[in-house]
Each structure stands twice: as C-alpha cells, then as structure tokens.
Short mmCIF file of C-alpha atoms and ligand atoms in Angstrom, two decimals:
data_model
loop_
_atom_site.label_atom_id
_atom_site.label_comp_id
_atom_site.label_asym_id
_atom_site.label_seq_id
_atom_site.Cartn_x
_atom_site.Cartn_y
_atom_site.Cartn_z
CA MET A 1 -6.96 -19.22 -21.84
CA SER A 2 -7.08 -16.49 -19.34
CA THR A 3 -7.44 -16.66 -15.59
CA ALA A 4 -9.31 -14.29 -13.22
CA ALA A 5 -9.36 -13.78 -9.60
CA ILE A 6 -12.99 -13.31 -8.05
CA ILE A 7 -12.61 -11.44 -4.51
CA VAL A 8 -15.65 -11.60 -2.56
CA ALA A 9 -16.02 -8.46 -0.04
CA ALA A 10 -19.55 -7.85 0.47
CA GLY A 11 -20.44 -8.97 3.58
CA ARG A 12 -20.93 -7.20 6.93
CA GLY A 13 -18.63 -8.28 9.09
CA THR A 14 -20.70 -8.90 11.88
CA ARG A 15 -18.77 -11.20 13.92
CA ALA A 16 -15.56 -8.69 13.59
CA GLY A 17 -17.73 -5.68 15.06
CA GLY A 18 -16.03 -2.06 14.74
CA ASP A 19 -17.07 0.96 12.53
CA LEU A 20 -17.05 -0.39 9.11
CA PRO A 21 -17.16 -4.29 7.79
CA LYS A 22 -13.93 -5.77 8.62
CA GLN A 23 -12.68 -5.89 4.76
CA TRP A 24 -12.58 -1.74 5.42
CA GLN A 25 -10.95 -1.79 8.40
CA ASP A 26 -7.26 -0.91 8.84
CA LEU A 27 -4.22 -3.30 8.87
CA ARG A 28 -1.29 -1.93 8.63
CA GLY A 29 -1.84 1.31 7.06
CA GLN A 30 -4.13 -0.30 4.53
CA PRO A 31 -7.93 -1.49 4.34
CA VAL A 32 -7.58 -5.64 4.85
CA LEU A 33 -9.32 -5.72 1.47
CA ALA A 34 -6.28 -3.97 -0.21
CA HIS A 35 -3.81 -6.71 0.88
CA SER A 36 -5.93 -9.37 -0.61
CA LEU A 37 -6.46 -7.26 -4.06
CA ALA A 38 -2.45 -6.49 -3.86
CA ALA A 39 -1.49 -10.21 -3.83
CA PHE A 40 -4.01 -10.79 -6.93
CA ARG A 41 -2.91 -8.04 -9.00
CA ALA A 42 0.93 -9.00 -8.30
CA ALA A 43 0.33 -12.82 -9.27
CA PRO A 44 1.91 -13.47 -13.00
CA GLY A 45 -0.89 -15.95 -13.86
CA ILE A 46 -3.81 -13.67 -12.76
CA ALA A 47 -5.27 -11.72 -16.15
CA ARG A 48 -8.08 -10.12 -14.84
CA VAL A 49 -9.57 -9.27 -10.98
CA VAL A 50 -13.29 -9.09 -10.30
CA LEU A 51 -13.88 -7.61 -6.63
CA VAL A 52 -17.30 -8.26 -5.12
CA ILE A 53 -18.63 -5.09 -3.01
CA HIS A 54 -21.67 -4.49 -1.20
CA PRO A 55 -23.41 -1.31 -2.72
CA ASP A 56 -22.91 0.71 0.43
CA ASP A 57 -19.07 0.72 -0.36
CA ARG A 58 -18.81 1.92 -4.05
CA ASP A 59 -16.83 4.84 -2.70
CA ARG A 60 -14.45 3.24 -0.78
CA ALA A 61 -14.10 0.37 -3.79
CA ALA A 62 -13.22 3.50 -6.12
CA ALA A 63 -10.39 4.90 -3.62
CA LEU A 64 -8.84 1.53 -3.85
CA GLY A 65 -7.94 2.59 -7.20
CA GLY A 66 -6.18 0.00 -10.32
CA ALA A 67 -7.89 -1.83 -12.71
CA VAL A 68 -10.53 -4.33 -11.19
CA ASP A 69 -14.20 -5.14 -12.51
CA LEU A 70 -16.35 -4.36 -9.69
CA VAL A 71 -19.62 -6.24 -9.37
CA GLU A 72 -22.59 -6.00 -6.23
CA GLY A 73 -22.87 -8.73 -3.99
CA GLY A 74 -25.57 -10.77 -2.78
CA ALA A 75 -27.21 -11.65 0.28
CA SER A 76 -25.04 -14.33 0.92
CA ARG A 77 -21.50 -15.36 0.03
CA ASP A 78 -22.52 -17.99 -2.81
CA ALA A 79 -24.86 -15.04 -4.07
CA SER A 80 -21.85 -12.72 -4.22
CA VAL A 81 -19.67 -15.51 -6.06
CA ARG A 82 -22.59 -16.24 -8.54
CA ASN A 83 -22.90 -12.73 -9.44
CA ALA A 84 -19.12 -12.39 -10.40
CA LEU A 85 -19.18 -15.23 -12.43
CA GLU A 86 -22.13 -14.52 -14.48
CA SER A 87 -20.38 -10.99 -14.87
CA LEU A 88 -17.53 -13.21 -16.67
CA ALA A 89 -19.57 -15.54 -18.58
CA GLY A 90 -19.37 -15.38 -22.21
CA SER A 91 -15.52 -13.68 -21.71
CA ASP A 92 -11.74 -15.54 -22.26
CA VAL A 93 -11.70 -16.63 -18.85
CA THR A 94 -11.21 -20.62 -18.75
CA ARG A 95 -9.93 -20.65 -15.23
CA VAL A 96 -10.96 -18.70 -11.87
CA LEU A 97 -9.43 -18.31 -8.38
CA ILE A 98 -12.09 -17.37 -5.70
CA HIS A 99 -11.08 -15.72 -2.87
CA ASP A 100 -12.48 -14.11 0.54
CA GLY A 101 -11.35 -10.66 0.73
CA ALA A 102 -11.07 -10.98 4.40
CA ARG A 103 -7.90 -13.16 3.69
CA PRO A 104 -5.26 -10.46 3.76
CA LEU A 105 -2.29 -12.91 3.88
CA VAL A 106 -2.91 -15.03 0.99
CA SER A 107 1.05 -15.33 -0.88
CA GLN A 108 1.98 -15.52 -3.77
CA ALA A 109 3.12 -19.47 -3.67
CA LEU A 110 -0.42 -20.41 -2.45
CA ILE A 111 -1.87 -18.93 -5.74
CA ALA A 112 1.01 -20.24 -7.90
CA ARG A 113 0.08 -23.84 -6.51
CA LEU A 114 -3.49 -23.68 -7.20
CA ILE A 115 -2.85 -22.56 -10.86
CA ALA A 116 -0.78 -25.48 -11.53
CA ALA A 117 -3.02 -27.74 -9.78
CA LEU A 118 -5.83 -26.85 -12.21
CA ASP A 119 -3.88 -28.47 -15.02
CA GLN A 120 -4.67 -31.75 -13.24
CA GLY A 121 -8.70 -31.60 -12.87
CA PRO A 122 -11.53 -29.16 -12.51
CA GLY A 123 -10.97 -27.82 -8.83
CA ALA A 124 -8.18 -27.63 -6.32
CA ALA A 125 -8.49 -25.55 -2.94
CA PRO A 126 -6.10 -24.81 -0.10
CA ALA A 127 -6.82 -26.38 3.17
CA VAL A 128 -4.31 -27.21 6.46
CA PRO A 129 -4.82 -30.83 8.51
CA VAL A 130 -6.92 -30.22 11.71
CA THR A 131 -4.00 -30.74 14.23
CA ASP A 132 -6.04 -29.81 17.80
CA ALA A 133 -8.17 -32.84 19.18
CA LEU A 134 -11.97 -32.44 18.33
CA TRP A 135 -14.55 -32.34 20.76
CA ARG A 136 -18.20 -31.51 20.92
CA GLY A 137 -19.42 -29.44 23.53
CA GLU A 138 -22.87 -28.65 25.05
CA ALA A 139 -23.84 -25.98 27.53
CA GLY A 140 -20.27 -25.14 28.20
CA ARG A 141 -18.84 -28.77 28.91
CA VAL A 142 -17.15 -31.52 26.83
CA ALA A 143 -19.76 -33.85 25.60
CA GLY A 144 -17.86 -35.94 23.21
CA THR A 145 -14.75 -36.22 21.28
CA GLN A 146 -14.65 -36.21 17.47
CA ASP A 147 -11.76 -38.34 15.30
CA ARG A 148 -10.05 -35.82 13.51
CA THR A 149 -8.49 -38.46 10.89
CA GLY A 150 -9.18 -36.74 7.64
CA LEU A 151 -10.05 -33.63 8.70
CA PHE A 152 -9.15 -30.60 6.94
CA ARG A 153 -9.57 -26.46 7.64
CA ALA A 154 -10.72 -25.22 4.43
CA GLN A 155 -9.36 -21.98 2.83
CA THR A 156 -9.28 -19.70 -0.21
CA PRO A 157 -8.52 -19.12 -2.77
CA GLN A 158 -10.46 -21.95 -4.37
CA ALA A 159 -9.56 -22.42 -7.99
CA PHE A 160 -11.75 -24.17 -10.89
CA HIS A 161 -12.12 -24.67 -14.38
CA PHE A 162 -14.66 -21.63 -15.34
CA ASP A 163 -17.34 -23.25 -17.16
CA ALA A 164 -17.88 -26.33 -14.61
CA ILE A 165 -18.22 -23.78 -11.58
CA LEU A 166 -20.38 -21.62 -13.41
CA ALA A 167 -22.44 -24.38 -14.47
CA ALA A 168 -21.90 -25.83 -10.41
CA HIS A 169 -23.06 -22.42 -9.18
CA ARG A 170 -25.86 -22.21 -11.46
CA ALA A 171 -27.42 -25.70 -10.31
CA HIS A 172 -27.18 -25.25 -6.77
CA PRO A 173 -30.01 -24.28 -4.71
CA GLY A 174 -27.49 -21.85 -2.29
CA GLY A 175 -26.78 -21.87 1.37
CA ALA A 176 -23.14 -23.67 0.57
CA ALA A 177 -20.32 -22.58 2.91
CA ASP A 178 -17.63 -22.48 0.16
CA ASP A 179 -17.48 -23.06 -3.69
CA VAL A 180 -15.94 -26.61 -3.15
CA GLU A 181 -18.96 -27.30 -1.51
CA VAL A 182 -20.73 -26.23 -4.72
CA ALA A 183 -18.34 -27.80 -6.86
CA ARG A 184 -18.84 -31.04 -4.99
CA ALA A 185 -22.56 -30.95 -4.92
CA ALA A 186 -22.15 -30.94 -9.07
CA GLY A 187 -19.81 -33.92 -9.12
CA LEU A 188 -16.74 -31.87 -9.61
CA GLU A 189 -13.33 -33.50 -8.29
CA VAL A 190 -11.22 -31.33 -6.11
CA VAL A 191 -8.12 -31.62 -5.30
CA ILE A 192 -6.61 -30.53 -1.95
CA VAL A 193 -3.54 -28.12 -1.95
CA GLU A 194 -1.21 -27.69 0.58
CA GLY A 195 -2.70 -24.38 2.32
CA ASP A 196 -0.90 -21.87 4.61
CA GLU A 197 -1.33 -21.35 8.34
CA ASP A 198 -0.78 -17.53 7.80
CA ASN A 199 -3.73 -17.38 5.29
CA LEU A 200 -6.00 -16.50 8.04
CA LYS A 201 -9.76 -15.29 7.59
CA VAL A 202 -10.27 -12.26 9.62
CA THR A 203 -13.30 -12.93 11.18
CA TYR A 204 -13.31 -12.11 15.02
CA PRO A 205 -11.99 -8.70 16.84
CA GLY A 206 -8.59 -10.55 17.35
CA ASP A 207 -8.06 -11.82 14.27
CA PHE A 208 -6.87 -8.02 13.06
CA ALA A 209 -3.82 -8.05 15.56
CA ARG A 210 -2.92 -11.78 14.56
CA ALA A 211 -3.00 -10.54 10.64
CA ALA A 212 -0.70 -7.44 11.62
CA ARG A 213 1.62 -9.80 13.50
CA SER A 214 1.91 -12.13 10.41
CA LEU A 215 1.85 -9.16 7.80
CA LYS A 216 4.95 -7.79 9.77
CA ASP A 217 6.68 -10.89 9.95
CA ARG A 218 6.31 -11.45 6.28
CA LEU A 219 7.28 -7.90 5.18
CA LEU A 220 10.55 -8.53 7.24
CA ASN A 221 11.24 -12.28 6.22
CA ASP A 222 9.32 -13.38 3.35
CA LYS A 223 11.31 -13.37 0.00
CA GLU A 224 8.18 -13.03 -1.80
CA THR A 225 7.61 -9.64 -0.18
CA ALA A 226 10.55 -8.55 2.18
CA MET A 227 11.89 -5.17 1.74
CA ASP A 228 15.73 -5.54 2.17
CA ILE A 229 16.98 -2.20 3.18
CA ARG A 230 20.71 -2.02 4.24
CA THR A 231 23.20 0.00 5.30
CA GLY A 232 26.61 0.10 6.01
CA ASN A 233 29.96 2.03 6.90
CA GLY A 234 33.41 1.89 6.15
CA PHE A 235 36.18 3.92 7.76
CA ASP A 236 39.83 4.04 6.31
CA VAL A 237 43.46 5.77 7.26
CA HIS A 238 46.79 5.76 4.75
CA ALA A 239 49.65 7.85 5.77
CA PHE A 240 51.71 10.34 3.82
CA GLY A 241 54.69 9.55 2.35
CA PRO A 242 57.01 10.88 -0.47
CA GLY A 243 55.13 11.74 -3.93
CA ASP A 244 53.54 14.61 -5.72
CA HIS A 245 49.81 13.68 -6.23
CA VAL A 246 47.46 11.53 -3.91
CA TRP A 247 44.33 9.69 -5.35
CA LEU A 248 40.89 10.80 -3.85
CA CYS A 249 37.47 9.29 -4.87
CA GLY A 250 39.11 8.22 -8.16
CA VAL A 251 40.94 11.97 -8.78
CA ARG A 252 44.56 12.44 -9.16
CA VAL A 253 44.97 15.35 -7.12
CA PRO A 254 48.26 17.17 -7.08
CA HIS A 255 49.99 17.67 -3.59
CA HIS A 256 53.40 17.93 -2.00
CA ARG A 257 53.20 14.60 -0.63
CA GLY A 258 51.83 11.11 -1.52
CA LEU A 259 49.65 8.36 -0.06
CA ILE A 260 51.43 5.05 1.00
CA GLY A 261 49.43 1.92 0.59
CA HIS A 262 49.54 -1.54 -1.09
CA SER A 263 47.23 -0.41 -3.73
CA ASP A 264 47.01 3.30 -5.08
CA ALA A 265 45.93 4.25 -1.48
CA ASP A 266 42.62 5.77 -2.57
CA VAL A 267 41.51 6.46 0.98
CA GLY A 268 37.85 7.77 0.13
CA MET A 269 37.16 5.06 -2.65
CA HIS A 270 38.15 2.29 0.26
CA ALA A 271 36.04 3.73 2.54
CA LEU A 272 33.27 3.54 0.23
CA THR A 273 34.02 0.40 -1.10
CA ASP A 274 34.22 -1.04 2.83
CA ALA A 275 30.78 0.50 3.41
CA ILE A 276 28.98 -1.68 0.25
CA TYR A 277 30.84 -4.71 1.61
CA GLY A 278 29.57 -3.69 4.85
CA ALA A 279 26.21 -3.64 3.87
CA LEU A 280 26.41 -6.77 2.29
CA ALA A 281 28.01 -8.60 5.06
CA GLU A 282 30.46 -9.87 2.89
CA GLY A 283 33.44 -8.28 4.89
CA ASP A 284 35.78 -6.21 3.42
CA ILE A 285 38.42 -5.13 0.90
CA GLY A 286 41.02 -7.14 2.41
CA THR A 287 38.71 -10.38 2.39
CA HIS A 288 38.16 -10.35 -1.56
CA PHE A 289 41.68 -8.49 -2.13
CA PRO A 290 44.12 -9.80 0.59
CA PRO A 291 46.91 -7.50 0.39
CA SER A 292 49.48 -10.66 1.03
CA ASP A 293 48.48 -10.85 -2.76
CA PRO A 294 51.53 -9.19 -4.96
CA GLN A 295 49.12 -8.52 -7.76
CA TRP A 296 47.34 -5.91 -6.01
CA LYS A 297 49.90 -3.98 -5.37
CA GLY A 298 49.66 -0.35 -6.91
CA ALA A 299 46.43 -1.90 -8.14
CA ALA A 300 43.81 1.25 -8.97
CA SER A 301 41.28 1.11 -6.27
CA GLU A 302 38.43 1.55 -8.69
CA ILE A 303 39.01 -2.82 -9.08
CA PHE A 304 38.08 -2.97 -5.51
CA LEU A 305 35.06 -0.66 -6.17
CA ARG A 306 33.82 -2.11 -9.34
CA HIS A 307 33.90 -5.27 -7.69
CA ALA A 308 32.03 -4.45 -4.85
CA MET A 309 28.93 -2.71 -7.04
CA GLY A 310 28.91 -6.81 -9.20
CA ARG A 311 28.28 -8.17 -5.82
CA VAL A 312 25.58 -5.75 -5.11
CA ALA A 313 23.89 -6.86 -8.68
CA GLU A 314 24.55 -10.07 -8.13
CA ARG A 315 22.91 -10.25 -4.59
CA GLY A 316 19.72 -8.13 -6.38
CA PHE A 317 20.41 -4.85 -4.60
CA VAL A 318 20.91 -1.52 -5.91
CA LEU A 319 22.32 1.13 -4.33
CA THR A 320 20.41 4.40 -3.28
CA ASN A 321 22.90 6.68 -2.17
CA CYS A 322 26.48 7.11 -0.25
CA ASP A 323 28.38 9.53 1.37
CA VAL A 324 31.68 9.98 1.51
CA THR A 325 33.80 12.26 3.99
CA LEU A 326 37.17 13.22 3.50
CA ILE A 327 39.40 14.15 6.88
CA CYS A 328 42.17 16.47 6.07
CA GLU A 329 43.54 19.91 6.42
CA ARG A 330 45.18 19.67 2.87
CA PRO A 331 44.68 18.97 0.23
CA LYS A 332 41.29 21.06 0.02
CA ILE A 333 38.81 19.02 -0.95
CA GLY A 334 35.91 21.40 -2.20
CA PRO A 335 37.10 22.28 -5.29
CA MET A 336 37.43 18.79 -6.41
CA ALA A 337 34.45 17.49 -4.65
CA ALA A 338 32.50 17.68 -8.12
CA ALA A 339 35.11 15.48 -9.81
CA MET A 340 35.21 13.24 -7.32
CA ARG A 341 31.13 12.44 -7.38
CA GLU A 342 31.67 12.23 -11.27
CA ALA A 343 34.31 9.87 -11.12
CA LEU A 344 32.45 7.66 -8.68
CA ALA A 345 29.49 8.02 -10.82
CA GLY A 346 31.36 6.40 -14.13
CA ILE A 347 33.01 3.69 -11.87
CA MET A 348 29.69 2.88 -9.81
CA GLY A 349 27.27 3.21 -12.78
CA ILE A 350 24.82 5.55 -10.86
CA GLU A 351 23.59 8.60 -11.07
CA ILE A 352 25.90 11.62 -9.54
CA GLY A 353 22.78 12.93 -7.51
CA ARG A 354 22.93 9.77 -5.27
CA ILE A 355 26.56 10.21 -4.44
CA SER A 356 27.98 12.69 -1.87
CA VAL A 357 31.55 13.51 -1.63
CA LYS A 358 32.51 16.15 1.37
CA ALA A 359 35.22 17.05 3.61
CA THR A 360 36.33 18.21 7.15
CA THR A 361 39.40 19.42 8.87
CA SER A 362 39.94 17.84 12.17
CA GLU A 363 40.72 21.60 13.36
CA LYS A 364 44.89 20.80 13.44
CA LEU A 365 43.98 18.25 16.04
CA GLY A 366 45.23 14.35 15.70
CA PHE A 367 47.03 12.60 13.37
CA THR A 368 44.94 14.25 10.40
CA GLY A 369 45.42 17.75 12.00
CA ARG A 370 49.32 17.26 11.89
CA GLU A 371 48.85 16.13 8.28
CA GLU A 372 50.30 12.95 8.81
CA GLY A 373 47.66 11.21 6.83
CA ILE A 374 44.20 10.98 5.45
CA ALA A 375 41.10 9.54 6.84
CA SER A 376 37.75 8.69 5.53
CA LEU A 377 34.38 7.78 6.22
CA ALA A 378 31.88 6.21 4.21
CA SER A 379 28.04 5.08 4.07
CA VAL A 380 25.67 3.41 1.71
CA THR A 381 22.29 2.05 1.28
CA LEU A 382 21.36 -0.87 -0.79
CA LEU A 383 17.84 -1.87 -1.32
CA GLN A 384 16.63 -5.17 -2.98
CA ALA A 385 15.86 -4.58 -6.32
N1 CTP B 401 -23.25 -11.81 1.31
C1 CTP B 401 -21.84 -12.05 1.40
C2 CTP B 401 -21.19 -12.33 2.46
C3 CTP B 401 -20.13 -13.03 2.64
N2 CTP B 401 -19.16 -12.37 1.82
C4 CTP B 401 -17.47 -12.25 1.90
O1 CTP B 401 -17.33 -13.72 2.08
C5 CTP B 401 -16.21 -13.77 2.55
C6 CTP B 401 -15.94 -14.92 3.99
O2 CTP B 401 -17.33 -14.56 4.28
P1 CTP B 401 -17.16 -14.17 6.34
O3 CTP B 401 -16.35 -14.35 6.58
O4 CTP B 401 -18.38 -14.74 6.47
O5 CTP B 401 -17.69 -12.67 5.91
P2 CTP B 401 -19.09 -11.81 6.56
O6 CTP B 401 -20.09 -12.38 5.99
O7 CTP B 401 -18.72 -10.28 6.22
O8 CTP B 401 -19.03 -11.97 8.08
P3 CTP B 401 -19.70 -12.01 9.25
O9 CTP B 401 -20.33 -13.39 8.67
O10 CTP B 401 -19.26 -11.85 10.54
O11 CTP B 401 -20.93 -10.91 9.13
C7 CTP B 401 -16.07 -12.24 3.07
O12 CTP B 401 -14.79 -11.72 2.44
C8 CTP B 401 -16.95 -11.60 2.93
O13 CTP B 401 -16.95 -10.37 2.38
C9 CTP B 401 -19.56 -11.52 0.38
O14 CTP B 401 -19.06 -11.31 -0.75
N3 CTP B 401 -20.80 -11.57 0.50
C1 LIG B 402 -15.08 -19.67 2.43
C2 LIG B 402 -14.37 -20.23 3.61
O1 LIG B 402 -13.71 -18.96 3.83
C3 LIG B 402 -13.51 -21.57 3.51
O2 LIG B 402 -13.24 -21.68 4.80
C4 LIG B 402 -15.57 -20.29 4.64
O3 LIG B 402 -16.40 -21.28 4.42
C5 LIG B 402 -16.28 -19.08 5.07
O4 LIG B 402 -17.00 -19.15 6.19
P1 LIG B 402 -17.95 -18.22 6.96
O5 LIG B 402 -19.02 -18.87 7.55
O6 LIG B 402 -18.23 -17.07 5.73
O7 LIG B 402 -17.15 -17.54 7.83
#
C-alpha cells in the first residue's frame, strides 16, 4: 500500500495576472509551487509526488529539483488530473491526494487528517463552512439571498482510493470543478474533513499578499514549520578572596588569590549557564540551584552547566554557539583560553568550534581594574532542532 500526491500546476493563472503563471510567481523567496511541493515532500505518509506541469514550464520545474515525476497537463484541470492518474496506473499506488499547486499553505496536519480519513471510505476532502451571508447579484445590485445551511467552501488536497478515482475520471465526460465532483458522479462517497482557512488558493492578484502574510505568521508561530532561533545573555561577578587558584570556564588557574562564592565561583561558567537559561526563558542559576540550599555549597559549576544543557535538549533545541568574555587584569586568560574551550566542549557535549572564550581588561578602571574581582559576559544561540 502506498500513497502518492498529485500536484496540478499546468494552468495559466489568467485571473492572477503577472509576467508568469501564478504558481511560478514569487512567494517569500520561492515560487508558489515550491511551497506546495515542499509540504508533500515533508509529509510522512506520502511515498511519491507527481507534478503536473504545462509543457512551457519544463525548465522551471527542473529547477525545483528533488525527486518528483513530471507529467504534462491537459487543457482543463480535470484533464491534468487524469494525465497524472494514468501515469500511476499499474503502479503500487493505492491511495492518492490531489492538490492544487496554487494552494501553497497546505499544512501537515491537513494532509495527515486526509490520509487518516481514507481508512473510513473511498474519498475525503477538506472544506470550511460558509460563514458569510450569501446573495445573488444582478447588475451590481443584490437580487436575492441564498440559504447557507449545509454549504461549504471546497479545498484541496482531495483524497481517494486510487483505483476508484482513476475509474471515476475515466468515466467522466469532463468539465468538473474538482475531483470530488468526478468522484460523486461515479457514486463514490466523499467525507468532509475539517479544512483550514489559511489553505487559500492563489487566484487573484491580492491573494499573493494574503498568502505571504499567512506564511510569515506560520513561520513565526506554527509548531509544524517554525524556525525557533533564540539568543540569551548572562553576566556574573565574583570577588577575590584568600586562595591560590581560581576556577574559570572549567579550568583550575593558579593565582595568588581565589574567588569567593557559594559554589566554586567559576564566574565564566556561571555567565554562560545564565545565558542558556535566559535563551530558554527559564530564569537563572539561582532559580534552579538556590544559594539558600546548602547542598550547592562548594559545588562544581559544571553541575549547573550540565543541567542547563539538559534543559536545552529536553526543550528540543541545539546550542549552535556560545561566546564567553572574562573581564580581569589578571590572571592572563589568553594562554588558558584553548584549555577553557576544551573543558566547556567536554561538559556541553558540543564541538569546540562552537565555543569562544576570550578576555579583556578594563584598563585598570573599576572593580576589575583594581583587581577586586572578575566579571564575565556570555551570549548563546539556540536553534529548535
Ligand atoms: N489545465 C489546467 C488548469 C488548471 N490546473 C491547475 O489547477 C489548479 C486550480 O486551478 P485554477 O486556480 O483555476 O488555476 P488556473 O487555471 O491556472 O487559473 P485561471 O483560471 O485564473 O487561469 C491550479 O494549480 C492550476 O495550475 C492544471 O493543472 N491544468
Ligand atoms: C479544485 C478547487 O480548488 C476546489 O476548491 C476549485 O474547484 C478550483 O476552482 P477553479 O475554478 O479552477 O479556480
């Protein structure tokens, strides 16, 4: 059993206007059709994609790249669908989703709903109920009203058992608005699946801007496609006190003084850990390891950093890079920076090339200039994996 998608894109888009047929016009940096195609390529249940194109568009279709079967369209939408169905006849395809290339906002959730609905019967198609009042118009005036009870606006993809829809198309005289009409003419039952208001068909010039707005909203908000990139920053200070070494970014650095703190006072690692919690909007080290809790007294700061990295993984992110700056006159950090990056890479489980440790003095100004303590700044970037 295998499910194929047919994307019809052989129309000329006369109502949309423009220099190119609408499916080849730009929508946020890619042809409209590239968005429709990407949705089916990404859909887990779809084994094969057939793209129906106009003969004039072969070069454009080739530029889309990737594994698709190209089929030439016909003079009408239903003729285009028929050509694609015939190209799959005799293959292992048992189910098919037929989609307008001009609907670039089809969602993974909708595709999944349709595939699931085919377990119940030979046909399933998405639609949204009509919510506006309906009028009949004549010569620019309202000539009557139309009861909207039970009326729906039909969308694609429309999904069918393959043999049934192929036979229905072969038997149809032509001129159907969509494949549901063809299926019903052959007596097939088609269930209505909840459609999606965003799944608009680019038809008129104003639809490009609407589609672009919806796509932008989806990129920002939709869990299916959202690219969640986060930055966080951290800042920490520890004062010098008695001692013969300091811990900085996981490295024991000999020094004529120590740093005072509830834990091991690794100021660089604390700033870095806080930057990670900041990017996740999960507070700071004190939120997770309260200083009032005696169990963290003298604790190795790598415990905090490992916990923050664990939260990054649990929340589905990866840390793409971090940058730590230590601010002190002494000890000199330069000779130790490579060892610090290596220590952090080991604790964080990421490659050293994504970790920067650097230092600056404050030109003998302020508390770091007077060598009363060390300050540290850190920033990180997280990406939803
Ligand atoms: N001969 C045709 C006509 C239409 N289509 C496709 O069917 C879908 C829905 O059709 P429509 O929105 O009407 O597209 P066009 O026919 O291109 O538009 P117009 O009627 O404005 O010319 C589109 O993806 C279109 O490319 C097709 O593959 N072959
Ligand atoms: C297939 C379709 O998109 C379902 O709503 C619609 O029927 C296409 O209509 P058009 O007249 O080709 O724009």
